[in-house]
Amino acid sequence: MAHIDADLERSTEVNKVEWSFDRNPQVLIPIANGSEEMEIIMLTDILRRANINVVLASIEKSTSIVGSQRMEIVADKCILGASESKYDLIVLPGGPVGAERLHTSKILQKLLKEQKQACRIYGGVSYSPLILQRQGLLQDKKATAHPAVVSQLTCQVIEQSKVVIDGNLITGKGLGTVIDFSLAIIRKFFGHRRAKLVANGIVFDYPKS
């Protein structure tokens, strides 16, 4: 059974770049059958609390997907419709089956490739960093992933941190670290104060500075 050390750092950042925008950021969260429901819901909920525009996009034929725990989630649109827009961040949820299905989407592969080429932000949590690696998106990067797959990453791994930010890439260990992952995104977009306000609103322990 995978074990998460209680003494892990909340987040680690290397090769720091600014993520600031003069508008509310646009975030795409692609989802698939088998995606981890709680990661989808927590990411979407927490980012929207910070007034981030989040689009859930299904790679399936329907906007409805059935997650890893057999719960149905209805996306905002299908991936084809979502692909007509550009996003400041594309972030992939985990779930072993869902991550593999996300990997099969040619449209999502194209979006992620363009995201990196344009120096826009992308990332994933849990099992999905392995998918980013398969698509050549972790080359010369530092990252983390779920303990069950982190040994398969060929990039430099930072294991002592729940969240790793390397330039325009953000990765997280898994479901238990998604709140920290989401707050790290908010902090990068808006600064510590906004992240702290959101954390206070969900009664989540977060540093004062």
mmCIF file with all atom_site columns, C-alpha atoms in Angstrom:
data_model
loop_
_atom_site.group_PDB
_atom_site.id
_atom_site.type_symbol
_atom_site.label_atom_id
_atom_site.label_alt_id
_atom_site.label_comp_id
_atom_site.label_asym_id
_atom_site.label_entity_id
_atom_site.label_seq_id
_atom_site.pdbx_PDB_ins_code
_atom_site.Cartn_x
_atom_site.Cartn_y
_atom_site.Cartn_z
_atom_site.occupancy
_atom_site.B_iso_or_equiv
_atom_site.pdbx_formal_charge
_atom_site.auth_seq_id
_atom_site.auth_comp_id
_atom_site.auth_asym_id
_atom_site.auth_atom_id
_atom_site.pdbx_PDB_model_num
ATOM 1   C CA . MET A 1 1   ? 0.000   0.000  0.000   1.00 0.00 ? 1   MET A CA 1
ATOM 2   C CA . ALA A 1 2   ? 1.271   3.486  -0.912  1.00 0.00 ? 2   ALA A CA 1
ATOM 3   C CA . HIS A 1 3   ? 2.308   5.591  2.081   1.00 0.00 ? 3   HIS A CA 1
ATOM 4   C CA . ILE A 1 4   ? 2.384   9.392  2.263   1.00 0.00 ? 4   ILE A CA 1
ATOM 5   C CA . ASP A 1 5   ? 4.824   10.898 4.747   1.00 0.00 ? 5   ASP A CA 1
ATOM 6   C CA . ALA A 1 6   ? 3.059   13.358 7.065   1.00 0.00 ? 6   ALA A CA 1
ATOM 7   C CA . ASP A 1 7   ? 6.199   15.523 7.042   1.00 0.00 ? 7   ASP A CA 1
ATOM 8   C CA . LEU A 1 8   ? 6.142   16.235 3.311   1.00 0.00 ? 8   LEU A CA 1
ATOM 9   C CA . GLU A 1 9   ? 6.679   19.822 2.223   1.00 0.00 ? 9   GLU A CA 1
ATOM 10  C CA . ARG A 1 10  ? 3.463   21.549 1.152   1.00 0.00 ? 10  ARG A CA 1
ATOM 11  C CA . SER A 1 11  ? 4.998   22.599 -2.165  1.00 0.00 ? 11  SER A CA 1
ATOM 12  C CA . THR A 1 12  ? 8.370   23.045 -3.838  1.00 0.00 ? 12  THR A CA 1
ATOM 13  C CA . GLU A 1 13  ? 9.072   25.493 -6.662  1.00 0.00 ? 13  GLU A CA 1
ATOM 14  C CA . VAL A 1 14  ? 12.075  25.531 -8.993  1.00 0.00 ? 14  VAL A CA 1
ATOM 15  C CA . ASN A 1 15  ? 12.856  27.592 -12.104 1.00 0.00 ? 15  ASN A CA 1
ATOM 16  C CA . LYS A 1 16  ? 10.343  30.195 -10.949 1.00 0.00 ? 16  LYS A CA 1
ATOM 17  C CA . VAL A 1 17  ? 8.326   32.104 -13.550 1.00 0.00 ? 17  VAL A CA 1
ATOM 18  C CA . GLU A 1 18  ? 5.393   34.470 -13.090 1.00 0.00 ? 18  GLU A CA 1
ATOM 19  C CA . TRP A 1 19  ? 1.875   33.176 -13.739 1.00 0.00 ? 19  TRP A CA 1
ATOM 20  C CA . SER A 1 20  ? 0.113   36.514 -13.266 1.00 0.00 ? 20  SER A CA 1
ATOM 21  C CA . PHE A 1 21  ? -2.639  37.718 -15.617 1.00 0.00 ? 21  PHE A CA 1
ATOM 22  C CA . ASP A 1 22  ? -4.620  40.949 -16.041 1.00 0.00 ? 22  ASP A CA 1
ATOM 23  C CA . ARG A 1 23  ? -7.877  38.927 -16.166 1.00 0.00 ? 23  ARG A CA 1
ATOM 24  C CA . ASN A 1 24  ? -9.378  35.841 -14.581 1.00 0.00 ? 24  ASN A CA 1
ATOM 25  C CA . PRO A 1 25  ? -7.351  32.834 -15.732 1.00 0.00 ? 25  PRO A CA 1
ATOM 26  C CA . GLN A 1 26  ? -8.940  30.212 -17.981 1.00 0.00 ? 26  GLN A CA 1
ATOM 27  C CA . VAL A 1 27  ? -8.367  26.619 -16.836 1.00 0.00 ? 27  VAL A CA 1
ATOM 28  C CA . LEU A 1 28  ? -9.215  23.402 -18.684 1.00 0.00 ? 28  LEU A CA 1
ATOM 29  C CA . ILE A 1 29  ? -9.701  20.159 -16.749 1.00 0.00 ? 29  ILE A CA 1
ATOM 30  C CA . PRO A 1 30  ? -10.142 17.236 -19.179 1.00 0.00 ? 30  PRO A CA 1
ATOM 31  C CA . ILE A 1 31  ? -11.970 14.231 -17.727 1.00 0.00 ? 31  ILE A CA 1
ATOM 32  C CA . ALA A 1 32  ? -12.691 10.664 -18.813 1.00 0.00 ? 32  ALA A CA 1
ATOM 33  C CA . ASN A 1 33  ? -14.352 7.482  -17.680 1.00 0.00 ? 33  ASN A CA 1
ATOM 34  C CA . GLY A 1 34  ? -12.260 6.260  -14.764 1.00 0.00 ? 34  GLY A CA 1
ATOM 35  C CA . SER A 1 35  ? -10.986 9.694  -13.719 1.00 0.00 ? 35  SER A CA 1
ATOM 36  C CA . GLU A 1 36  ? -10.734 10.232 -9.963  1.00 0.00 ? 36  GLU A CA 1
ATOM 37  C CA . GLU A 1 37  ? -13.965 11.992 -8.950  1.00 0.00 ? 37  GLU A CA 1
ATOM 38  C CA . MET A 1 38  ? -12.677 13.687 -5.821  1.00 0.00 ? 38  MET A CA 1
ATOM 39  C CA . GLU A 1 39  ? -9.708  15.164 -7.661  1.00 0.00 ? 39  GLU A CA 1
ATOM 40  C CA . ILE A 1 40  ? -12.036 16.564 -10.338 1.00 0.00 ? 40  ILE A CA 1
ATOM 41  C CA . ILE A 1 41  ? -14.504 18.003 -7.841  1.00 0.00 ? 41  ILE A CA 1
ATOM 42  C CA . MET A 1 42  ? -11.954 19.464 -5.442  1.00 0.00 ? 42  MET A CA 1
ATOM 43  C CA . LEU A 1 43  ? -9.874  21.046 -8.199  1.00 0.00 ? 43  LEU A CA 1
ATOM 44  C CA . THR A 1 44  ? -12.918 22.586 -9.843  1.00 0.00 ? 44  THR A CA 1
ATOM 45  C CA . ASP A 1 45  ? -14.532 23.722 -6.598  1.00 0.00 ? 45  ASP A CA 1
ATOM 46  C CA . ILE A 1 46  ? -11.442 25.312 -5.075  1.00 0.00 ? 46  ILE A CA 1
ATOM 47  C CA . LEU A 1 47  ? -10.309 27.059 -8.263  1.00 0.00 ? 47  LEU A CA 1
ATOM 48  C CA . ARG A 1 48  ? -13.799 28.476 -8.839  1.00 0.00 ? 48  ARG A CA 1
ATOM 49  C CA . ARG A 1 49  ? -13.843 29.814 -5.269  1.00 0.00 ? 49  ARG A CA 1
ATOM 50  C CA . ALA A 1 50  ? -10.902 31.976 -6.371  1.00 0.00 ? 50  ALA A CA 1
ATOM 51  C CA . ASN A 1 51  ? -12.916 33.248 -9.383  1.00 0.00 ? 51  ASN A CA 1
ATOM 52  C CA . ILE A 1 52  ? -10.910 31.192 -11.848 1.00 0.00 ? 52  ILE A CA 1
ATOM 53  C CA . ASN A 1 53  ? -12.848 30.236 -14.967 1.00 0.00 ? 53  ASN A CA 1
ATOM 54  C CA . VAL A 1 54  ? -12.759 26.423 -15.034 1.00 0.00 ? 54  VAL A CA 1
ATOM 55  C CA . VAL A 1 55  ? -13.990 24.351 -17.970 1.00 0.00 ? 55  VAL A CA 1
ATOM 56  C CA . LEU A 1 56  ? -14.582 20.634 -17.450 1.00 0.00 ? 56  LEU A CA 1
ATOM 57  C CA . ALA A 1 57  ? -14.271 18.838 -20.775 1.00 0.00 ? 57  ALA A CA 1
ATOM 58  C CA . SER A 1 58  ? -15.129 15.197 -21.396 1.00 0.00 ? 58  SER A CA 1
ATOM 59  C CA . ILE A 1 59  ? -13.012 13.241 -23.872 1.00 0.00 ? 59  ILE A CA 1
ATOM 60  C CA . GLU A 1 60  ? -15.827 10.684 -24.121 1.00 0.00 ? 60  GLU A CA 1
ATOM 61  C CA . LYS A 1 61  ? -18.640 10.765 -26.705 1.00 0.00 ? 61  LYS A CA 1
ATOM 62  C CA . SER A 1 62  ? -20.947 12.164 -24.030 1.00 0.00 ? 62  SER A CA 1
ATOM 63  C CA . THR A 1 63  ? -20.421 15.056 -21.645 1.00 0.00 ? 63  THR A CA 1
ATOM 64  C CA . SER A 1 64  ? -21.160 12.561 -18.846 1.00 0.00 ? 64  SER A CA 1
ATOM 65  C CA . ILE A 1 65  ? -18.361 10.398 -17.477 1.00 0.00 ? 65  ILE A CA 1
ATOM 66  C CA . VAL A 1 66  ? -18.342 7.659  -14.849 1.00 0.00 ? 66  VAL A CA 1
ATOM 67  C CA . GLY A 1 67  ? -15.453 8.092  -12.445 1.00 0.00 ? 67  GLY A CA 1
ATOM 68  C CA . SER A 1 68  ? -13.209 5.581  -10.725 1.00 0.00 ? 68  SER A CA 1
ATOM 69  C CA . GLN A 1 69  ? -15.715 5.108  -7.880  1.00 0.00 ? 69  GLN A CA 1
ATOM 70  C CA . ARG A 1 70  ? -18.678 4.751  -10.269 1.00 0.00 ? 70  ARG A CA 1
ATOM 71  C CA . MET A 1 71  ? -20.030 8.270  -9.706  1.00 0.00 ? 71  MET A CA 1
ATOM 72  C CA . GLU A 1 72  ? -21.344 10.205 -12.689 1.00 0.00 ? 72  GLU A CA 1
ATOM 73  C CA . ILE A 1 73  ? -19.968 13.659 -13.438 1.00 0.00 ? 73  ILE A CA 1
ATOM 74  C CA . VAL A 1 74  ? -21.355 15.918 -16.159 1.00 0.00 ? 74  VAL A CA 1
ATOM 75  C CA . ALA A 1 75  ? -18.769 18.070 -17.910 1.00 0.00 ? 75  ALA A CA 1
ATOM 76  C CA . ASP A 1 76  ? -19.368 21.573 -19.231 1.00 0.00 ? 76  ASP A CA 1
ATOM 77  C CA . LYS A 1 77  ? -18.634 20.440 -22.776 1.00 0.00 ? 77  LYS A CA 1
ATOM 78  C CA . CYS A 1 78  ? -16.885 17.802 -24.851 1.00 0.00 ? 78  CYS A CA 1
ATOM 79  C CA . ILE A 1 79  ? -13.190 18.129 -25.608 1.00 0.00 ? 79  ILE A CA 1
ATOM 80  C CA . LEU A 1 80  ? -13.813 19.074 -29.253 1.00 0.00 ? 80  LEU A CA 1
ATOM 81  C CA . GLY A 1 81  ? -15.845 22.104 -28.235 1.00 0.00 ? 81  GLY A CA 1
ATOM 82  C CA . ALA A 1 82  ? -13.359 22.985 -25.516 1.00 0.00 ? 82  ALA A CA 1
ATOM 83  C CA . SER A 1 83  ? -10.492 22.845 -28.022 1.00 0.00 ? 83  SER A CA 1
ATOM 84  C CA . GLU A 1 84  ? -11.814 25.959 -29.755 1.00 0.00 ? 84  GLU A CA 1
ATOM 85  C CA . SER A 1 85  ? -10.469 28.088 -26.885 1.00 0.00 ? 85  SER A CA 1
ATOM 86  C CA . LYS A 1 86  ? -7.026  28.708 -25.442 1.00 0.00 ? 86  LYS A CA 1
ATOM 87  C CA . TYR A 1 87  ? -6.308  28.119 -21.762 1.00 0.00 ? 87  TYR A CA 1
ATOM 88  C CA . ASP A 1 88  ? -3.838  29.594 -19.311 1.00 0.00 ? 88  ASP A CA 1
ATOM 89  C CA . LEU A 1 89  ? -3.635  26.202 -17.587 1.00 0.00 ? 89  LEU A CA 1
ATOM 90  C CA . ILE A 1 90  ? -4.524  22.643 -18.600 1.00 0.00 ? 90  ILE A CA 1
ATOM 91  C CA . VAL A 1 91  ? -4.489  20.269 -15.650 1.00 0.00 ? 91  VAL A CA 1
ATOM 92  C CA . LEU A 1 92  ? -5.132  16.517 -15.767 1.00 0.00 ? 92  LEU A CA 1
ATOM 93  C CA . PRO A 1 93  ? -6.762  14.640 -12.880 1.00 0.00 ? 93  PRO A CA 1
ATOM 94  C CA . GLY A 1 94  ? -5.625  11.151 -11.947 1.00 0.00 ? 94  GLY A CA 1
ATOM 95  C CA . GLY A 1 95  ? -7.174  7.758  -11.543 1.00 0.00 ? 95  GLY A CA 1
ATOM 96  C CA . PRO A 1 96  ? -5.204  4.999  -13.313 1.00 0.00 ? 96  PRO A CA 1
ATOM 97  C CA . VAL A 1 97  ? -7.943  4.113  -15.802 1.00 0.00 ? 97  VAL A CA 1
ATOM 98  C CA . GLY A 1 98  ? -8.955  7.716  -16.382 1.00 0.00 ? 98  GLY A CA 1
ATOM 99  C CA . ALA A 1 99  ? -5.392  8.855  -16.952 1.00 0.00 ? 99  ALA A CA 1
ATOM 100 C CA . GLU A 1 100 ? -4.881  6.142  -19.561 1.00 0.00 ? 100 GLU A CA 1
ATOM 101 C CA . ARG A 1 101 ? -8.084  7.190  -21.310 1.00 0.00 ? 101 ARG A CA 1
ATOM 102 C CA . LEU A 1 102 ? -6.985  10.833 -21.335 1.00 0.00 ? 102 LEU A CA 1
ATOM 103 C CA . HIS A 1 103 ? -3.797  9.651  -23.044 1.00 0.00 ? 103 HIS A CA 1
ATOM 104 C CA . THR A 1 104 ? -5.861  8.226  -25.935 1.00 0.00 ? 104 THR A CA 1
ATOM 105 C CA . SER A 1 105 ? -7.433  11.578 -26.848 1.00 0.00 ? 105 SER A CA 1
ATOM 106 C CA . LYS A 1 106 ? -5.749  12.974 -29.956 1.00 0.00 ? 106 LYS A CA 1
ATOM 107 C CA . ILE A 1 107 ? -7.423  16.334 -29.380 1.00 0.00 ? 107 ILE A CA 1
ATOM 108 C CA . LEU A 1 108 ? -6.057  16.544 -25.844 1.00 0.00 ? 108 LEU A CA 1
ATOM 109 C CA . GLN A 1 109 ? -2.604  15.480 -27.031 1.00 0.00 ? 109 GLN A CA 1
ATOM 110 C CA . LYS A 1 110 ? -2.661  18.361 -29.528 1.00 0.00 ? 110 LYS A CA 1
ATOM 111 C CA . LEU A 1 111 ? -3.833  20.844 -26.879 1.00 0.00 ? 111 LEU A CA 1
ATOM 112 C CA . LEU A 1 112 ? -1.094  19.792 -24.457 1.00 0.00 ? 112 LEU A CA 1
ATOM 113 C CA . LYS A 1 113 ? 1.602   19.959 -27.142 1.00 0.00 ? 113 LYS A CA 1
ATOM 114 C CA . GLU A 1 114 ? 0.480   23.459 -28.134 1.00 0.00 ? 114 GLU A CA 1
ATOM 115 C CA . GLN A 1 115 ? 0.297   24.451 -24.467 1.00 0.00 ? 115 GLN A CA 1
ATOM 116 C CA . LYS A 1 116 ? 3.950   23.614 -23.917 1.00 0.00 ? 116 LYS A CA 1
ATOM 117 C CA . GLN A 1 117 ? 5.095   25.124 -27.209 1.00 0.00 ? 117 GLN A CA 1
ATOM 118 C CA . ALA A 1 118 ? 3.359   28.398 -26.326 1.00 0.00 ? 118 ALA A CA 1
ATOM 119 C CA . CYS A 1 119 ? 4.962   28.408 -22.843 1.00 0.00 ? 119 CYS A CA 1
ATOM 120 C CA . ARG A 1 120 ? 1.544   28.241 -21.214 1.00 0.00 ? 120 ARG A CA 1
ATOM 121 C CA . ILE A 1 121 ? 0.957   26.310 -17.985 1.00 0.00 ? 121 ILE A CA 1
ATOM 122 C CA . TYR A 1 122 ? 0.077   22.628 -17.771 1.00 0.00 ? 122 TYR A CA 1
ATOM 123 C CA . GLY A 1 123 ? 0.182   19.870 -15.199 1.00 0.00 ? 123 GLY A CA 1
ATOM 124 C CA . GLY A 1 124 ? -1.331  16.837 -13.590 1.00 0.00 ? 124 GLY A CA 1
ATOM 125 C CA . VAL A 1 125 ? -1.906  15.078 -10.322 1.00 0.00 ? 125 VAL A CA 1
ATOM 126 C CA . SER A 1 126 ? -1.669  11.468 -9.165  1.00 0.00 ? 126 SER A CA 1
ATOM 127 C CA . TYR A 1 127 ? -1.289  9.108  -12.144 1.00 0.00 ? 127 TYR A CA 1
ATOM 128 C CA . SER A 1 128 ? -1.475  11.759 -14.858 1.00 0.00 ? 128 SER A CA 1
ATOM 129 C CA . PRO A 1 129 ? 2.154   12.988 -14.660 1.00 0.00 ? 129 PRO A CA 1
ATOM 130 C CA . LEU A 1 130 ? 3.045   9.601  -16.149 1.00 0.00 ? 130 LEU A CA 1
ATOM 131 C CA . ILE A 1 131 ? 0.810   10.468 -19.111 1.00 0.00 ? 131 ILE A CA 1
ATOM 132 C CA . LEU A 1 132 ? 2.521   13.842 -19.462 1.00 0.00 ? 132 LEU A CA 1
ATOM 133 C CA . GLN A 1 133 ? 5.830   11.992 -19.577 1.00 0.00 ? 133 GLN A CA 1
ATOM 134 C CA . ARG A 1 134 ? 4.638   9.674  -22.339 1.00 0.00 ? 134 ARG A CA 1
ATOM 135 C CA . GLN A 1 135 ? 3.732   12.740 -24.378 1.00 0.00 ? 135 GLN A CA 1
ATOM 136 C CA . GLY A 1 136 ? 7.194   14.216 -23.958 1.00 0.00 ? 136 GLY A CA 1
ATOM 137 C CA . LEU A 1 137 ? 6.028   16.990 -21.633 1.00 0.00 ? 137 LEU A CA 1
ATOM 138 C CA . LEU A 1 138 ? 8.299   16.263 -18.653 1.00 0.00 ? 138 LEU A CA 1
ATOM 139 C CA . GLN A 1 139 ? 11.612  16.393 -20.502 1.00 0.00 ? 139 GLN A CA 1
ATOM 140 C CA . ASP A 1 140 ? 14.186  18.382 -18.485 1.00 0.00 ? 140 ASP A CA 1
ATOM 141 C CA . LYS A 1 141 ? 11.568  18.973 -15.775 1.00 0.00 ? 141 LYS A CA 1
ATOM 142 C CA . LYS A 1 142 ? 11.271  18.205 -12.074 1.00 0.00 ? 142 LYS A CA 1
ATOM 143 C CA . ALA A 1 143 ? 8.016   16.584 -10.994 1.00 0.00 ? 143 ALA A CA 1
ATOM 144 C CA . THR A 1 144 ? 6.174   14.307 -8.607  1.00 0.00 ? 144 THR A CA 1
ATOM 145 C CA . ALA A 1 145 ? 3.386   11.750 -8.975  1.00 0.00 ? 145 ALA A CA 1
ATOM 146 C CA . HIS A 1 146 ? 1.415   9.088  -7.123  1.00 0.00 ? 146 HIS A CA 1
ATOM 147 C CA . PRO A 1 147 ? 3.726   6.755  -5.150  1.00 0.00 ? 147 PRO A CA 1
ATOM 148 C CA . ALA A 1 148 ? 2.456   3.804  -7.207  1.00 0.00 ? 148 ALA A CA 1
ATOM 149 C CA . VAL A 1 149 ? 3.885   5.251  -10.445 1.00 0.00 ? 149 VAL A CA 1
ATOM 150 C CA . VAL A 1 150 ? 6.497   7.801  -9.388  1.00 0.00 ? 150 VAL A CA 1
ATOM 151 C CA . SER A 1 151 ? 9.314   5.277  -9.941  1.00 0.00 ? 151 SER A CA 1
ATOM 152 C CA . GLN A 1 152 ? 8.326   5.160  -13.617 1.00 0.00 ? 152 GLN A CA 1
ATOM 153 C CA . LEU A 1 153 ? 9.117   8.836  -14.139 1.00 0.00 ? 153 LEU A CA 1
ATOM 154 C CA . THR A 1 154 ? 12.418  9.343  -15.918 1.00 0.00 ? 154 THR A CA 1
ATOM 155 C CA . CYS A 1 155 ? 12.676  13.049 -15.119 1.00 0.00 ? 155 CYS A CA 1
ATOM 156 C CA . GLN A 1 156 ? 14.089  14.307 -11.827 1.00 0.00 ? 156 GLN A CA 1
ATOM 157 C CA . VAL A 1 157 ? 11.591  13.511 -9.064  1.00 0.00 ? 157 VAL A CA 1
ATOM 158 C CA . ILE A 1 158 ? 11.123  15.603 -5.923  1.00 0.00 ? 158 ILE A CA 1
ATOM 159 C CA . GLU A 1 159 ? 9.600   13.076 -3.552  1.00 0.00 ? 159 GLU A CA 1
ATOM 160 C CA . GLN A 1 160 ? 9.606   15.112 -0.331  1.00 0.00 ? 160 GLN A CA 1
ATOM 161 C CA . SER A 1 161 ? 6.944   17.547 -1.590  1.00 0.00 ? 161 SER A CA 1
ATOM 162 C CA . LYS A 1 162 ? 3.186   17.199 -2.109  1.00 0.00 ? 162 LYS A CA 1
ATOM 163 C CA . VAL A 1 163 ? 3.265   19.646 -5.018  1.00 0.00 ? 163 VAL A CA 1
ATOM 164 C CA . VAL A 1 164 ? 6.112   20.461 -7.391  1.00 0.00 ? 164 VAL A CA 1
ATOM 165 C CA . ILE A 1 165 ? 6.153   23.562 -9.597  1.00 0.00 ? 165 ILE A CA 1
ATOM 166 C CA . ASP A 1 166 ? 8.843   23.761 -12.272 1.00 0.00 ? 166 ASP A CA 1
ATOM 167 C CA . GLY A 1 167 ? 8.417   26.835 -14.440 1.00 0.00 ? 167 GLY A CA 1
ATOM 168 C CA . ASN A 1 168 ? 5.112   26.366 -16.265 1.00 0.00 ? 168 ASN A CA 1
ATOM 169 C CA . LEU A 1 169 ? 4.602   22.795 -15.022 1.00 0.00 ? 169 LEU A CA 1
ATOM 170 C CA . ILE A 1 170 ? 2.751   21.784 -11.848 1.00 0.00 ? 170 ILE A CA 1
ATOM 171 C CA . THR A 1 171 ? 2.430   18.222 -10.565 1.00 0.00 ? 171 THR A CA 1
ATOM 172 C CA . GLY A 1 172 ? 0.943   16.702 -7.423  1.00 0.00 ? 172 GLY A CA 1
ATOM 173 C CA . LYS A 1 173 ? 1.116   13.371 -5.629  1.00 0.00 ? 173 LYS A CA 1
ATOM 174 C CA . GLY A 1 174 ? -2.547  12.419 -5.428  1.00 0.00 ? 174 GLY A CA 1
ATOM 175 C CA . LEU A 1 175 ? -6.002  12.776 -3.971  1.00 0.00 ? 175 LEU A CA 1
ATOM 176 C CA . GLY A 1 176 ? -4.793  13.619 -0.461  1.00 0.00 ? 176 GLY A CA 1
ATOM 177 C CA . THR A 1 177 ? -2.723  16.509 -1.791  1.00 0.00 ? 177 THR A CA 1
ATOM 178 C CA . VAL A 1 178 ? -5.282  18.063 -4.162  1.00 0.00 ? 178 VAL A CA 1
ATOM 179 C CA . ILE A 1 179 ? -6.256  20.897 -1.817  1.00 0.00 ? 179 ILE A CA 1
ATOM 180 C CA . ASP A 1 180 ? -2.598  21.939 -1.537  1.00 0.00 ? 180 ASP A CA 1
ATOM 181 C CA . PHE A 1 181 ? -2.280  21.490 -5.301  1.00 0.00 ? 181 PHE A CA 1
ATOM 182 C CA . SER A 1 182 ? -5.289  23.731 -5.963  1.00 0.00 ? 182 SER A CA 1
ATOM 183 C CA . LEU A 1 183 ? -4.139  26.390 -3.488  1.00 0.00 ? 183 LEU A CA 1
ATOM 184 C CA . ALA A 1 184 ? -0.680  26.372 -5.080  1.00 0.00 ? 184 ALA A CA 1
ATOM 185 C CA . ILE A 1 185 ? -2.317  27.231 -8.409  1.00 0.00 ? 185 ILE A CA 1
ATOM 186 C CA . ILE A 1 186 ? -4.291  30.064 -6.782  1.00 0.00 ? 186 ILE A CA 1
ATOM 187 C CA . ARG A 1 187 ? -1.148  31.388 -5.077  1.00 0.00 ? 187 ARG A CA 1
ATOM 188 C CA . LYS A 1 188 ? 0.741   31.413 -8.373  1.00 0.00 ? 188 LYS A CA 1
ATOM 189 C CA . PHE A 1 189 ? -2.098  33.195 -10.184 1.00 0.00 ? 189 PHE A CA 1
ATOM 190 C CA . PHE A 1 190 ? -3.079  35.728 -7.525  1.00 0.00 ? 190 PHE A CA 1
ATOM 191 C CA . GLY A 1 191 ? -0.624  35.626 -4.635  1.00 0.00 ? 191 GLY A CA 1
ATOM 192 C CA . HIS A 1 192 ? -0.646  34.236 -1.101  1.00 0.00 ? 192 HIS A CA 1
ATOM 193 C CA . ARG A 1 193 ? -3.507  36.401 0.206   1.00 0.00 ? 193 ARG A CA 1
ATOM 194 C CA . ARG A 1 194 ? -6.071  34.979 -2.224  1.00 0.00 ? 194 ARG A CA 1
ATOM 195 C CA . ALA A 1 195 ? -4.930  31.418 -1.489  1.00 0.00 ? 195 ALA A CA 1
ATOM 196 C CA . LYS A 1 196 ? -5.175  32.073 2.257   1.00 0.00 ? 196 LYS A CA 1
ATOM 197 C CA . LEU A 1 197 ? -8.697  33.512 1.913   1.00 0.00 ? 197 LEU A CA 1
ATOM 198 C CA . VAL A 1 198 ? -9.875  30.446 -0.014  1.00 0.00 ? 198 VAL A CA 1
ATOM 199 C CA . ALA A 1 199 ? -8.187  28.132 2.508   1.00 0.00 ? 199 ALA A CA 1
ATOM 200 C CA . ASN A 1 200 ? -9.903  29.937 5.392   1.00 0.00 ? 200 ASN A CA 1
ATOM 201 C CA . GLY A 1 201 ? -13.247 29.590 3.642   1.00 0.00 ? 201 GLY A CA 1
ATOM 202 C CA . ILE A 1 202 ? -12.951 25.805 3.511   1.00 0.00 ? 202 ILE A CA 1
ATOM 203 C CA . VAL A 1 203 ? -11.430 25.626 7.037   1.00 0.00 ? 203 VAL A CA 1
ATOM 204 C CA . PHE A 1 204 ? -8.102  24.333 5.699   1.00 0.00 ? 204 PHE A CA 1
ATOM 205 C CA . ASP A 1 205 ? -4.866  24.948 7.591   1.00 0.00 ? 205 ASP A CA 1
ATOM 206 C CA . TYR A 1 206 ? -2.642  27.203 5.471   1.00 0.00 ? 206 TYR A CA 1
ATOM 207 C CA . PRO A 1 207 ? 0.447   29.273 6.324   1.00 0.00 ? 207 PRO A CA 1
ATOM 208 C CA . LYS A 1 208 ? -0.078  32.919 7.288   1.00 0.00 ? 208 LYS A CA 1
ATOM 209 C CA . SER A 1 209 ? 2.698   33.987 4.927   1.00 0.00 ? 209 SER A CA 1
#
